[in-house]
XYZ file of C-alpha atoms in Angstrom:
173
model
C 105.718 59.328 170.929
C 107.379 62.610 171.906
C 109.675 62.389 168.871
C 106.602 62.179 166.605
C 104.898 65.024 168.471
C 108.093 67.100 168.236
C 108.354 66.364 164.522
C 104.728 67.348 163.934
C 105.180 70.504 165.993
C 108.374 71.399 164.091
C 106.599 70.734 160.790
C 103.691 72.980 161.857
C 106.149 75.697 162.906
C 107.904 75.529 159.535
C 104.573 75.662 157.762
C 103.479 78.523 160.031
C 106.661 80.385 159.196
C 106.162 79.851 155.487
C 102.469 80.555 155.466
C 102.412 83.143 158.176
C 104.545 85.141 156.051
C 102.070 84.646 153.303
C 99.472 86.445 155.113
C 101.444 88.726 156.832
C 101.919 88.532 154.806
C 100.485 89.610 152.299
C 100.589 92.201 154.803
C 104.275 92.181 155.445
C 105.793 95.546 155.226
C 104.743 97.794 152.483
C 107.215 99.887 150.590
C 106.662 103.580 150.817
C 107.129 105.305 147.500
C 107.753 108.983 147.039
C 106.983 110.232 150.522
C 106.140 109.220 154.030
C 102.764 107.604 153.593
C 101.661 104.156 152.490
C 101.418 103.798 148.725
C 98.064 104.607 147.150
C 97.085 102.501 144.172
C 100.414 100.668 144.309
C 100.599 96.985 143.497
C 103.939 96.375 145.230
C 104.924 96.551 148.908
C 107.908 95.502 150.998
C 108.988 95.686 154.604
C 108.700 93.731 157.823
C 105.687 91.982 159.234
C 104.781 90.008 162.300
C 101.817 87.865 163.241
C 100.913 86.702 166.719
C 98.174 84.138 167.249
C 97.019 83.727 170.841
C 96.482 79.996 170.488
C 97.689 77.355 172.908
C 100.653 77.550 172.654
C 101.004 81.107 171.362
C 102.327 81.207 167.796
C 104.435 84.068 166.480
C 105.969 84.752 163.096
C 108.009 87.591 161.656
C 109.766 88.073 158.324
C 110.799 90.505 155.654
C 108.451 90.456 152.717
C 107.839 91.547 149.154
C 104.228 91.605 148.017
C 103.037 92.194 144.459
C 99.617 92.113 142.871
C 96.147 92.170 144.341
C 93.798 90.045 146.416
C 92.846 88.209 143.194
C 96.271 87.569 141.656
C 99.623 88.075 143.284
C 102.761 86.798 144.886
C 104.399 87.124 148.262
C 108.004 86.312 149.084
C 109.062 85.977 152.718
C 112.700 86.166 153.708
C 114.927 86.205 156.765
C 116.856 89.373 157.678
C 119.939 87.927 155.946
C 118.049 87.232 152.731
C 117.241 83.512 152.915
C 113.876 82.731 151.334
C 111.405 81.258 153.823
C 108.512 80.844 151.403
C 107.006 82.022 148.144
C 103.265 82.305 147.699
C 101.546 82.670 144.356
C 97.792 82.965 143.882
C 95.250 83.480 141.148
C 91.512 82.766 140.891
C 90.887 79.145 141.893
C 94.421 78.298 143.064
C 97.065 79.265 145.590
C 100.552 77.773 145.884
C 102.895 77.773 148.849
C 106.493 76.971 147.916
C 108.786 76.178 150.794
C 112.108 74.903 149.483
C 111.342 71.882 147.311
C 107.871 71.417 148.847
C 104.849 72.913 147.030
C 101.366 72.855 148.539
C 98.225 73.767 146.600
C 95.040 75.388 147.939
C 91.803 76.516 146.310
C 92.345 80.149 147.392
C 94.835 82.440 149.071
C 92.434 82.680 152.051
C 92.490 78.867 152.440
C 96.290 78.833 152.145
C 96.707 81.439 154.853
C 94.266 79.791 157.229
C 95.923 76.389 156.765
C 99.377 77.872 157.258
C 98.681 80.114 160.241
C 95.585 78.718 161.892
C 94.013 82.153 161.553
C 91.711 83.406 158.812
C 93.159 86.663 157.525
C 91.007 88.777 155.210
C 93.330 89.110 152.215
C 90.947 91.318 150.227
C 90.621 93.735 153.137
C 94.363 93.605 153.757
C 95.036 95.021 150.291
C 92.462 97.737 151.054
C 94.152 98.502 154.373
C 97.535 98.722 152.633
C 95.963 101.258 150.270
C 94.637 103.239 153.239
C 90.981 102.167 152.976
C 89.305 101.281 156.270
C 87.522 98.204 154.942
C 85.254 96.601 157.507
C 85.608 92.873 158.233
C 83.578 91.215 161.016
C 85.853 90.397 163.963
C 88.780 92.482 162.675
C 89.847 95.921 163.890
C 92.387 97.636 161.604
C 94.383 100.610 162.883
C 95.270 102.752 159.877
C 96.225 105.777 161.998
C 99.959 105.170 161.559
C 100.013 104.554 157.787
C 101.590 107.982 157.240
C 104.406 106.807 159.555
C 104.810 103.548 157.650
C 102.921 101.260 160.041
C 99.781 99.142 159.847
C 98.229 97.048 162.598
C 95.140 94.847 162.453
C 93.700 92.757 165.274
C 91.287 89.862 164.947
C 89.181 89.712 168.082
C 86.726 87.042 166.925
C 86.496 84.229 166.282
C 89.145 82.914 168.642
C 92.052 82.683 168.787
C 92.904 86.388 168.814
C 95.439 87.386 166.130
C 97.583 90.515 165.857
C 99.115 91.512 162.518
C 101.734 94.285 162.393
C 103.409 95.675 159.296
C 106.244 98.189 159.042
C 106.777 99.575 155.558
C 110.218 99.823 154.047
C 111.162 103.344 153.111
C 112.644 103.844 149.668
């Protein structure tokens, strides 16, 4: 019984790592272009991201990322610090794919993919707005855009539970 539970927990952790990155994806770290502030109107970001979900047990994820596109159509690649690919996410209207090695999972939207992968609903549309420096309001979420000029973004989901904390550090070019 514990072997099965361990296997399910390990599978969930792998999926969390792959999908967490997605979100965070999607948040990840954004690449700063031509200065010391987050890109405005850019459709490409890179850097480091982390996600902490205060579930039982607490779940954490961190990765390097490359994000291209928009909330409607885009792709996110999550990698380890030494360059190994953890996951690739691709989304377009009506479909989202999570590729983790030879495994591909399909979802009806990038929001559904992220929630399935992380256990936390992350507002992808607002995330792209936050990356662009717009303080888009989402019920339950509190973005902190005060450090964008220093290459940092933080957003906290306070409700519904569990609490989630997303942190992004932009890569400087």
